[in-house]
Short mmCIF file of C-alpha atoms in Angstrom, two decimals:
data_model
loop_
_atom_site.label_atom_id
_atom_site.label_comp_id
_atom_site.label_asym_id
_atom_site.label_seq_id
_atom_site.Cartn_x
_atom_site.Cartn_y
_atom_site.Cartn_z
CA MET A 269 -76.09 26.26 5.69
CA MET A 270 -77.07 25.84 9.41
CA PRO A 271 -74.78 22.83 10.49
CA ARG A 272 -72.44 24.60 9.37
CA ALA A 273 -72.99 27.94 11.28
CA GLY A 274 -73.61 25.97 14.27
CA LYS A 275 -70.05 24.01 13.76
CA LYS A 276 -68.64 27.48 13.85
CA LEU A 277 -70.14 28.53 16.81
CA ARG A 278 -69.14 25.33 18.84
CA SER A 279 -65.90 26.07 17.91
CA GLN A 280 -65.57 29.45 19.38
CA ARG A 281 -66.62 28.33 22.54
CA SER A 282 -64.61 28.26 25.60
CA PRO A 283 -62.56 25.25 26.09
CA LEU A 284 -64.27 24.58 29.34
CA PRO A 285 -66.05 21.24 29.49
CA GLU A 286 -69.56 21.46 28.10
CA ALA A 287 -72.58 21.43 29.89
CA SER A 288 -75.70 19.73 28.65
CA ALA A 289 -77.55 21.56 26.50
CA HIS A 290 -80.78 21.79 28.77
CA ALA A 291 -79.16 21.96 32.10
CA ARG A 292 -81.19 22.44 35.75
CA VAL A 293 -79.16 24.25 38.14
CA GLY A 294 -79.04 23.18 41.86
CA PRO A 295 -76.94 21.74 44.40
CA THR A 296 -74.56 18.89 44.11
CA PRO A 297 -76.14 15.80 43.92
CA GLY A 298 -75.13 13.77 47.26
CA ALA A 299 -76.20 12.45 50.27
CA GLY A 300 -75.27 13.28 54.15
CA ARG A 301 -72.18 14.89 54.62
CA ARG A 302 -70.24 13.33 51.83
CA GLY A 303 -72.34 15.05 49.61
CA ARG A 304 -71.66 17.95 50.63
CA ARG A 305 -68.08 17.97 50.92
CA SER A 306 -67.91 16.34 47.39
CA GLY A 307 -70.53 19.47 46.27
CA ARG A 308 -67.87 21.99 47.90
CA ARG A 309 -65.11 20.15 46.18
CA GLY A 310 -66.76 20.40 42.95
CA ALA A 311 -67.67 24.22 43.11
CA VAL A 312 -64.05 24.96 43.97
CA ALA A 313 -62.60 22.85 41.30
CA ARG A 314 -64.91 25.05 38.84
CA VAL A 315 -63.79 28.08 39.97
CA SER A 316 -60.27 27.16 39.89
CA LEU A 317 -60.76 25.88 36.24
CA VAL A 318 -62.31 28.95 35.26
CA MET A 319 -59.52 31.35 36.89
CA THR A 320 -57.16 29.20 34.95
CA HIS A 321 -59.10 29.84 31.77
CA ILE A 322 -59.13 33.69 32.95
CA ARG A 323 -55.22 33.72 33.18
CA GLY A 324 -54.79 32.05 29.84
CA GLY A 325 -54.43 28.37 30.75
CA GLY A 326 -51.40 28.87 32.66
CA GLY A 327 -48.94 29.60 29.09
CA GLY A 328 -48.30 33.24 30.09
CA LYS A 329 -51.17 34.71 27.96
CA MET A 330 -53.51 36.81 29.11
CA ALA A 331 -56.99 35.60 27.91
CA ALA A 332 -60.29 37.89 27.40
CA PRO A 333 -62.28 38.74 30.32
CA MET A 334 -64.76 36.04 31.28
CA GLU A 335 -68.32 37.30 31.13
CA VAL A 336 -71.10 35.23 33.24
CA ALA A 337 -74.89 35.15 33.31
CA VAL A 338 -76.39 36.64 36.56
CA CYS A 339 -80.16 35.64 36.81
CA THR A 340 -82.90 35.18 39.73
CA ASP A 341 -86.55 33.71 39.94
CA SER A 342 -89.42 34.78 41.80
CA ALA A 343 -89.61 31.23 43.60
CA ALA A 344 -85.75 31.32 45.30
CA GLN A 345 -86.25 27.98 46.72
CA LEU A 346 -82.45 27.07 46.19
CA TRP A 347 -80.78 30.42 45.97
CA SER A 348 -81.41 33.92 45.56
CA CYS A 349 -79.31 34.69 42.94
CA VAL A 350 -77.20 32.21 40.67
CA VAL A 351 -73.95 33.25 38.52
CA TRP A 352 -72.84 30.93 35.75
CA GLU A 353 -70.17 30.99 32.96
CA LEU A 354 -71.57 32.15 29.70
CA HIS A 355 -70.16 29.91 27.24
CA SER A 356 -69.59 26.79 29.20
CA GLY A 357 -72.68 26.89 31.45
CA ALA A 358 -70.79 26.03 34.63
CA ASN A 359 -72.16 27.04 38.04
CA LEU A 360 -69.59 29.40 39.60
CA LEU A 361 -71.80 31.02 42.82
CA THR A 362 -75.16 30.86 44.32
CA TYR A 363 -76.47 33.80 47.00
CA ARG A 364 -79.05 32.70 49.54
CA GLY A 365 -81.54 34.83 51.03
CA GLY A 366 -84.68 36.27 49.77
CA GLN A 367 -86.83 36.55 46.18
CA ALA A 368 -85.18 39.41 43.89
CA GLY A 369 -88.28 41.32 42.17
CA PRO A 370 -87.69 42.23 38.43
CA ARG A 371 -85.60 44.88 37.47
CA GLY A 372 -83.84 44.72 41.20
CA LEU A 373 -80.87 43.35 40.89
CA ALA A 374 -77.54 45.50 40.68
CA LEU A 375 -73.82 45.14 41.08
CA LEU A 376 -72.16 47.76 42.95
CA ASN A 377 -68.53 49.21 42.54
CA GLY A 378 -67.77 45.35 41.54
CA GLU A 379 -67.73 44.67 45.24
CA TYR A 380 -71.32 44.14 46.22
CA LEU A 381 -74.42 42.71 44.73
CA LEU A 382 -77.70 44.17 45.32
CA ALA A 383 -81.09 42.96 45.27
CA ALA A 384 -84.19 44.40 46.06
CA GLN A 385 -86.83 42.07 47.85
CA LEU A 386 -90.09 41.25 45.76
CA GLY A 387 -92.77 42.98 47.73
CA LYS A 388 -90.67 44.06 50.64
CA ASN A 389 -89.29 47.06 52.17
CA TYR A 390 -85.67 46.21 51.94
CA ILE A 391 -82.44 45.59 49.69
CA ASN A 392 -80.40 42.47 49.88
CA ALA A 393 -76.46 43.21 50.08
CA TRP A 394 -73.83 40.33 49.86
CA GLU A 395 -70.22 40.59 49.21
CA LEU A 396 -69.41 39.27 46.28
CA GLN A 397 -67.41 36.58 47.64
CA ARG A 398 -68.80 35.90 50.95
CA LYS A 399 -72.12 34.61 48.81
CA ASP A 400 -73.38 32.43 52.17
CA GLN A 401 -73.57 35.54 54.52
CA LEU A 402 -75.82 38.47 53.75
CA GLN A 403 -74.20 41.43 54.86
CA GLN A 404 -76.94 44.09 55.51
CA LYS A 405 -80.34 44.81 54.66
CA ILE A 406 -80.53 48.42 53.47
CA MET A 407 -84.52 49.35 54.85
CA CYS A 408 -86.43 51.00 52.57
CA PRO A 409 -89.76 53.27 53.52
CA GLY A 410 -91.80 51.35 51.06
CA PRO A 411 -91.59 48.39 48.56
CA VAL A 412 -88.75 48.54 46.28
CA THR A 413 -90.25 48.37 42.64
CA CYS A 414 -87.16 48.63 40.90
CA LEU A 415 -83.36 49.34 41.34
CA THR A 416 -79.74 50.26 39.65
CA THR A 417 -76.43 51.92 40.71
CA SER A 418 -74.31 54.39 39.46
CA PRO A 419 -71.39 52.80 37.08
CA ASN A 420 -68.88 54.85 39.32
CA GLY A 421 -69.98 53.29 42.21
CA LEU A 422 -70.79 56.10 44.19
CA TYR A 423 -74.50 56.45 44.30
CA VAL A 424 -77.86 53.86 44.19
CA LEU A 425 -81.01 54.57 43.13
CA ALA A 426 -84.38 52.61 43.86
CA GLY A 427 -88.21 53.08 42.93
CA ILE A 428 -90.39 52.94 45.71
CA ALA A 429 -94.08 53.39 44.43
CA GLU A 430 -93.60 56.81 42.22
CA SER A 431 -90.72 58.28 44.19
CA ILE A 432 -87.18 57.84 43.23
CA TYR A 433 -84.87 57.37 46.47
CA LEU A 434 -80.80 58.48 45.52
CA TRP A 435 -78.27 57.16 48.41
CA GLU A 436 -74.89 58.65 48.29
CA VAL A 437 -72.92 54.92 49.01
CA SER A 438 -69.73 56.62 51.02
CA THR A 439 -71.80 58.24 53.50
CA GLY A 440 -75.41 55.92 53.23
CA ASN A 441 -77.14 59.53 53.42
CA LEU A 442 -80.62 59.76 51.67
CA LEU A 443 -79.32 62.55 49.18
CA VAL A 444 -82.65 63.67 47.55
CA ILE A 445 -86.31 62.15 46.96
CA LEU A 446 -87.91 62.66 43.12
CA SER A 447 -91.89 62.76 42.98
CA ARG A 448 -92.23 63.71 39.54
CA HIS A 449 -94.32 60.30 38.48
CA TYR A 450 -97.97 59.79 38.86
CA GLN A 451 -97.46 55.88 39.26
CA ASP A 452 -95.51 53.21 40.40
CA ILE A 453 -91.95 53.23 38.58
CA SER A 454 -91.12 50.32 37.24
CA CYS A 455 -87.21 50.72 35.62
CA LEU A 456 -84.29 52.61 36.50
CA GLN A 457 -80.76 53.00 34.53
CA PHE A 458 -77.75 55.23 34.72
CA THR A 459 -75.67 56.30 31.47
CA GLY A 460 -72.30 54.68 31.06
CA ASP A 461 -70.92 57.95 32.80
CA SER A 462 -72.86 58.39 35.59
CA SER A 463 -74.09 61.90 34.35
CA HIS A 464 -77.67 60.96 34.15
CA PHE A 465 -80.31 58.64 35.15
CA LEU A 466 -83.69 57.69 33.33
CA SER A 467 -86.93 56.46 34.81
CA GLY A 468 -89.64 55.12 33.44
CA GLY A 469 -93.01 54.28 35.51
CA LYS A 470 -96.64 52.73 35.03
CA ASP A 471 -97.64 56.35 34.16
CA CYS A 472 -96.65 55.78 30.64
CA LEU A 473 -93.74 58.66 31.38
CA VAL A 474 -89.87 58.38 30.66
CA LEU A 475 -88.10 61.20 32.65
CA VAL A 476 -84.20 61.80 31.81
CA TRP A 477 -82.52 63.30 34.58
CA SER A 478 -78.90 65.39 34.89
CA LEU A 479 -77.23 63.78 38.15
CA CYS A 480 -75.29 67.15 38.92
CA SER A 481 -78.98 68.93 38.71
CA VAL A 482 -80.31 66.89 41.09
CA LEU A 483 -77.97 67.18 43.54
CA GLN A 484 -77.10 71.00 43.45
CA VAL A 485 -80.44 72.03 43.60
CA ASP A 486 -81.68 74.53 45.96
CA PRO A 487 -83.60 72.70 48.75
CA SER A 488 -86.28 75.20 48.20
CA ARG A 489 -86.96 74.06 45.05
CA THR A 490 -88.10 70.75 43.31
CA PRO A 491 -86.04 69.19 40.79
CA ALA A 492 -87.08 69.10 37.69
CA PRO A 493 -86.03 66.53 34.77
CA ARG A 494 -84.41 67.62 31.79
CA HIS A 495 -86.47 65.68 29.65
CA VAL A 496 -90.14 64.18 29.73
CA TRP A 497 -91.15 61.82 26.93
CA SER A 498 -94.56 61.33 27.11
CA ARG A 499 -95.31 59.36 23.65
CA HIS A 500 -96.25 56.12 25.07
CA THR A 501 -99.72 55.39 25.87
CA LEU A 502 -99.60 52.40 28.07
CA PRO A 503 -97.06 51.51 31.05
CA ILE A 504 -93.37 51.80 30.68
CA THR A 505 -92.27 47.79 31.07
CA ASP A 506 -88.48 48.29 30.20
CA LEU A 507 -85.66 50.81 29.17
CA HIS A 508 -81.93 50.40 27.74
CA CYS A 509 -79.16 53.12 27.47
CA GLY A 510 -76.34 53.12 25.24
CA LEU A 511 -73.06 54.37 25.36
CA GLY A 512 -72.17 57.77 24.97
CA GLY A 513 -73.04 59.52 28.20
CA PRO A 514 -75.18 62.76 27.61
CA LEU A 515 -75.09 61.80 24.12
CA ALA A 516 -76.50 58.31 24.35
CA ARG A 517 -79.66 56.94 22.56
CA VAL A 518 -81.94 55.09 24.90
CA ALA A 519 -84.62 52.40 23.71
CA THR A 520 -87.96 52.16 25.63
CA ALA A 521 -90.59 49.33 26.04
CA SER A 522 -94.25 49.43 26.49
CA LEU A 523 -97.39 47.53 26.78
CA ASP A 524 -98.67 50.03 23.85
CA GLN A 525 -97.03 47.47 21.46
CA THR A 526 -94.20 49.68 20.22
CA VAL A 527 -90.63 50.59 21.44
CA LYS A 528 -89.19 53.96 21.06
CA LEU A 529 -85.75 55.34 20.83
CA TRP A 530 -84.52 58.43 21.81
CA GLU A 531 -81.48 60.80 21.73
CA VAL A 532 -80.47 61.95 25.27
CA SER A 533 -78.75 65.39 24.20
CA SER A 534 -81.49 66.64 22.44
CA GLY A 535 -84.71 64.67 23.80
CA GLU A 536 -86.14 63.79 20.06
CA LEU A 537 -87.64 60.73 19.04
CA LEU A 538 -85.64 58.81 16.47
CA LEU A 539 -87.17 55.92 15.79
CA SER A 540 -90.70 53.68 16.86
CA VAL A 541 -91.54 50.81 15.84
CA LEU A 542 -95.09 48.90 16.30
CA PHE A 543 -95.14 45.02 16.81
CA ASP A 544 -98.49 42.90 17.02
CA VAL A 545 -97.72 42.47 20.64
CA GLY A 546 -96.84 43.99 24.20
CA ILE A 547 -93.04 44.59 24.64
CA MET A 548 -91.68 43.44 28.43
CA ALA A 549 -88.11 43.60 27.56
CA VAL A 550 -85.63 45.77 25.24
CA THR A 551 -82.12 45.64 24.96
CA MET A 552 -79.39 46.76 22.36
CA ASP A 553 -75.75 45.24 21.29
CA LEU A 554 -72.79 47.56 22.32
CA ALA A 555 -72.30 48.65 18.72
CA GLU A 556 -76.45 49.79 18.47
CA HIS A 557 -76.46 47.50 15.06
CA HIS A 558 -79.36 45.56 16.43
CA MET A 559 -82.19 46.49 19.15
CA PHE A 560 -83.95 43.18 20.63
CA CYS A 561 -87.32 43.46 21.95
CA GLY A 562 -88.83 40.63 24.13
CA GLY A 563 -92.66 40.34 23.66
CA SER A 564 -95.67 39.26 25.89
CA ASP A 565 -95.98 36.01 23.60
CA GLY A 566 -92.48 34.55 24.28
CA SER A 567 -90.99 36.10 20.82
CA ILE A 568 -87.87 38.10 20.75
CA PHE A 569 -87.62 40.56 17.68
CA GLN A 570 -84.36 41.97 16.16
CA VAL A 571 -84.84 45.16 14.76
CA ASP A 572 -81.55 46.05 12.62
CA LEU A 573 -80.99 49.89 13.46
CA CYS A 574 -78.20 50.41 10.61
CA THR A 575 -80.42 49.25 7.53
CA TRP A 576 -83.51 50.66 8.91
CA PRO A 577 -85.07 52.83 6.27
CA GLY A 578 -85.05 56.79 7.30
CA GLN A 579 -88.74 57.26 8.94
CA ARG A 580 -89.27 57.61 12.45
CA GLU A 581 -92.33 55.20 12.44
CA LYS A 582 -92.45 51.76 11.03
CA SER A 583 -94.12 48.46 11.81
CA PHE A 584 -92.56 45.35 12.79
CA GLN A 585 -94.00 42.57 10.28
CA PRO A 586 -93.11 38.65 11.43
CA GLU A 587 -94.33 37.05 8.43
CA GLN A 588 -92.25 39.46 6.27
CA ASP A 589 -89.30 39.43 8.96
CA SER A 590 -89.28 35.73 10.01
CA GLY A 591 -85.43 35.70 9.92
CA LYS A 592 -85.54 38.01 12.84
CA VAL A 593 -87.54 36.36 15.27
CA PHE A 594 -86.22 34.07 18.21
CA ARG A 595 -89.10 31.41 18.75
CA GLY A 596 -88.63 29.39 21.90
CA HIS A 597 -90.47 30.45 25.06
CA ARG A 598 -93.53 29.53 25.87
CA ASN A 599 -94.47 32.75 27.61
CA GLN A 600 -93.49 36.40 28.24
CA VAL A 601 -89.98 37.38 27.83
CA THR A 602 -89.06 39.45 31.10
CA CYS A 603 -85.05 40.38 30.50
CA LEU A 604 -82.85 40.67 27.84
CA SER A 605 -78.95 41.37 27.77
CA VAL A 606 -76.02 40.84 24.98
CA SER A 607 -72.82 39.43 25.09
CA THR A 608 -69.86 42.11 24.33
CA ASP A 609 -69.22 40.78 21.31
CA GLY A 610 -72.95 40.87 20.23
CA SER A 611 -72.76 36.92 19.38
CA VAL A 612 -74.78 36.08 22.23
CA LEU A 613 -78.09 36.71 23.65
CA LEU A 614 -79.63 35.80 26.84
CA SER A 615 -83.61 35.89 27.91
CA GLY A 616 -85.46 35.09 30.88
CA SER A 617 -89.28 34.42 30.37
CA HIS A 618 -91.88 33.44 32.90
CA ASP A 619 -91.86 30.54 31.33
CA GLU A 620 -89.21 29.72 34.28
CA THR A 621 -86.24 29.45 31.71
CA VAL A 622 -83.22 31.23 30.85
CA ARG A 623 -82.03 30.76 27.33
CA LEU A 624 -78.78 31.57 25.40
CA TRP A 625 -79.21 32.59 21.69
CA ASP A 626 -76.80 32.39 18.88
CA VAL A 627 -78.06 35.62 17.50
CA GLN A 628 -76.52 35.01 13.89
CA SER A 629 -78.86 31.96 13.57
CA LYS A 630 -81.21 32.40 15.75
CA GLN A 631 -80.55 29.46 17.37
CA CYS A 632 -80.91 28.31 20.97
CA ILE A 633 -77.77 26.96 22.23
CA ARG A 634 -78.31 26.65 25.97
CA THR A 635 -81.45 26.22 28.04
CA VAL A 636 -81.44 26.38 31.98
CA THR A 637 -84.20 25.83 33.71
CA LEU A 638 -85.40 27.54 37.02
CA LYS A 639 -88.04 27.10 39.98
CA GLY A 640 -90.35 29.81 39.09
CA PRO A 641 -90.55 33.05 36.81
CA VAL A 642 -87.16 34.80 35.74
CA THR A 643 -87.07 38.02 36.82
CA ASN A 644 -83.56 39.08 36.34
CA ALA A 645 -81.14 37.75 33.85
CA SER A 646 -78.00 39.92 32.55
CA ILE A 647 -74.45 39.20 31.10
CA MET A 648 -71.71 41.08 32.66
CA LEU A 649 -67.63 40.86 32.81
CA ALA A 650 -66.90 39.25 35.74
CA PRO A 651 -65.28 41.33 38.32
CA VAL A 652 -61.69 39.89 40.04
CA SER A 653 -63.80 39.98 42.91
CA MET A 654 -66.38 37.64 41.84
CA LEU A 655 -63.77 34.86 41.55
CA SER A 656 -61.41 35.79 43.93
CA SER A 657 -61.46 34.13 47.25
CA ASP A 658 -58.58 36.54 48.78
CA PHE A 659 -60.88 39.90 47.78
CA ARG A 660 -62.49 42.18 50.32
CA PRO A 661 -64.02 45.28 49.45
CA SER A 662 -62.43 48.52 50.09
CA LEU A 663 -64.77 49.95 52.12
CA PRO A 664 -67.58 48.31 54.01
CA LEU A 665 -71.01 49.23 53.56
CA PRO A 666 -72.59 52.29 55.61
CA HIS A 667 -75.87 52.29 57.52
CA PHE A 668 -78.20 53.61 54.58
CA ASN A 669 -80.85 56.03 56.17
CA LYS A 670 -84.43 55.79 55.41
CA HIS A 671 -84.96 59.74 55.77
CA LEU A 672 -83.42 62.71 54.39
CA LEU A 673 -80.77 64.36 56.61
CA GLY A 674 -80.55 61.28 58.62
CA ALA A 675 -80.57 61.95 62.53
CA GLU A 676 -82.97 65.17 62.23
CA HIS A 677 -85.91 62.54 61.02
CA GLY A 678 -85.35 59.50 63.53
CA ASP A 679 -82.42 57.84 62.02
CA GLU A 680 -79.49 57.08 64.32
CA PRO A 681 -76.87 59.55 64.42
CA HIS A 682 -73.52 58.64 63.56
CA ARG A 683 -70.79 60.46 65.56
CA GLY A 684 -67.02 61.06 65.16
CA GLY A 685 -67.92 61.36 60.77
CA LEU A 686 -67.26 64.11 58.43
CA THR A 687 -69.73 64.43 55.47
CA LEU A 688 -67.96 66.65 52.77
CA ARG A 689 -70.06 67.36 49.79
CA LEU A 690 -68.32 68.63 46.70
CA GLY A 691 -69.82 71.68 44.17
CA LEU A 692 -71.84 72.99 46.39
CA HIS A 693 -70.08 76.22 47.19
CA GLN A 694 -70.41 76.48 43.28
CA GLN A 695 -73.91 77.11 43.13
CA GLY A 696 -75.16 80.44 41.08
CA SER A 697 -71.19 81.25 40.35
CA GLU A 698 -69.80 78.55 37.97
CA PRO A 699 -71.83 76.67 35.27
CA SER A 700 -72.23 72.87 35.80
CA TYR A 701 -70.33 70.12 33.72
CA LEU A 702 -73.78 69.84 31.63
CA GLN A 703 -74.00 73.39 30.86
CA ARG A 704 -70.24 73.54 30.08
CA ALA A 705 -70.50 70.66 27.84
CA GLU A 706 -73.52 72.18 25.86
CA GLN A 707 -71.24 75.34 25.39
CA LEU A 708 -68.62 73.44 24.09
CA HIS A 709 -71.00 71.74 21.75
CA ALA A 710 -72.02 75.06 20.75
CA VAL A 711 -69.06 76.32 19.97
CA MET A 712 -68.05 73.50 17.80
CA CYS A 713 -71.27 73.89 16.17
CA GLY A 714 -70.33 77.65 15.20
CA THR A 715 -67.21 76.48 14.14
CA MET A 716 -68.49 74.14 11.79
CA GLU A 717 -70.86 76.29 10.11
CA LYS A 718 -68.34 79.49 9.67
CA ASN A 719 -65.84 77.00 7.83
CA VAL A 720 -68.21 74.84 6.06
CA LEU A 721 -71.35 76.82 5.52
CA GLY A 722 -70.30 80.17 6.37
CA GLY A 723 -67.03 82.14 5.64
CA GLN A 724 -67.69 82.77 1.84
CA GLU A 725 -65.40 85.60 1.54
CA GLN A 726 -62.76 83.44 2.50
CA LEU A 727 -64.12 80.69 0.17
CA ARG A 728 -63.84 82.70 -2.73
CA VAL A 729 -60.49 83.86 -1.77
CA ARG A 730 -59.41 80.36 -1.79
CA VAL A 731 -60.75 79.13 -4.77
CA THR A 732 -59.38 82.07 -6.65
CA GLU A 733 -55.98 81.75 -5.25
CA LEU A 734 -56.40 77.82 -6.43
CA GLU A 735 -57.33 78.62 -9.66
CA ASP A 736 -54.11 80.80 -9.91
CA GLU A 737 -51.86 77.82 -8.91
CA VAL A 738 -53.85 75.63 -11.48
CA ARG A 739 -53.13 78.19 -14.48
CA ASN A 740 -49.33 78.46 -13.54
CA LEU A 741 -49.33 74.56 -13.57
CA ARG A 742 -50.97 74.37 -16.68
CA LYS A 743 -48.24 77.04 -17.89
CA ILE A 744 -45.58 74.94 -16.65
CA ASN A 745 -46.51 72.17 -18.35
CA ARG A 746 -46.82 73.70 -21.71
CA ASP A 747 -43.78 75.13 -21.38
CA LEU A 748 -41.84 71.46 -20.88
CA PHE A 749 -43.86 70.12 -23.22
CA ASP A 750 -42.66 72.60 -25.81
CA PHE A 751 -38.91 72.26 -24.83
CA SER A 752 -39.29 68.55 -25.06
CA THR A 753 -40.72 68.40 -28.63
CA ARG A 754 -38.01 70.96 -29.70
CA ILE A 755 -35.23 68.41 -28.36
CA ILE A 756 -36.87 65.44 -29.81
CA THR A 757 -37.61 67.03 -32.90
CA ARG A 758 -34.10 68.66 -33.53
CA PRO A 759 -32.32 67.37 -36.93
CA ALA A 760 -29.11 65.95 -36.24
CA LYS A 761 -26.10 67.73 -37.06
#
């Protein structure tokens, strides 16, 4: 049965030329000027071929958006970041300049690539198409431990020691510094609608923040998280937020050998799975049917959420669930990502390899060897700006301030600009978006209870009406039966 599954998988791949199953990413071989020219021509040819593939091969049909893998390693000998087409393995783009740290790679508004530098106090920023020219260094008060951007492209979040720094992209202003963790922050992520963000740290805590509450808080008060999840007993290593905005589910991984599934709206713990090893990375497919957990021993475990029993705490037994384990890495798994259709899993490891797996068969279908331990590896839909040489960002990146309130704390003043903050005039007068959403949810729940569980008097009246209607129908049926019987049995004249 395995060859048949493999044959099916190959038939579903992109018609682009196949790369070798075990490829080393690097510059195109060539000697001197001729080699460099041929390398550039090869890169242009690959991008042109991929663009033809995206446009439907020139046949007038629009193909599905192309997925790419974006990877970094801690060595950065040849490049800081590499982008390759997911199914063919074709090397599309490389970005040079520095070493990206773990959980330190983010795409900003589909126009810029941001990379927090390993052990350094700045963030590198590239325009997606101008890959050989570093556009800007965002200076920070200390080494950046993790980085993320809001899906709407308006905000940048960075973890610096035990504090969270929030910048506004349009102005570069540092809006707020959140200091509720007690040790270094290890991971940050926004919800899909940018209404909330989550932070996990070495203090074993995961905090859920409402962006609206953080931005509208009184300057004299310290912002408070919406939820504090403290059920882990060792440092948080990774977190993943599913779809749904304020109603999303969040998976958190920890060195305490557990992965926990939470609900953002209520803050309740939905599921806790215990493993035999520490978990270093976690992700879910878009449908949230499966949860993938990367272990410190190199194994990747698949937890089926839709078939899991009702209990909230469960142990994962590798010997009993041998068909739910991906084996191949020789060192701890540092990052995981799933394709849009849920059929392919991407993993990065300290064994200096990035592997592509078929989820159904658990077989490795491609291995890419890097020059150092993998710090970031993720699957994303390629933005138009990534493969269009004519594309330029809609707005340049501003200067990012290192201190709150900019010029008053030593940053250079920027004359001639106007900063407009919407929503602050409504403080104390109108409820926030989150409060309105909660009020609407309460009204809906009350209506449902009234219609389904309550309103017993109306229910009895309706039942009585239905019973009367049934009696009338039975009477009509009997009359029709009697009339038909008389007609049929009437003696012939």
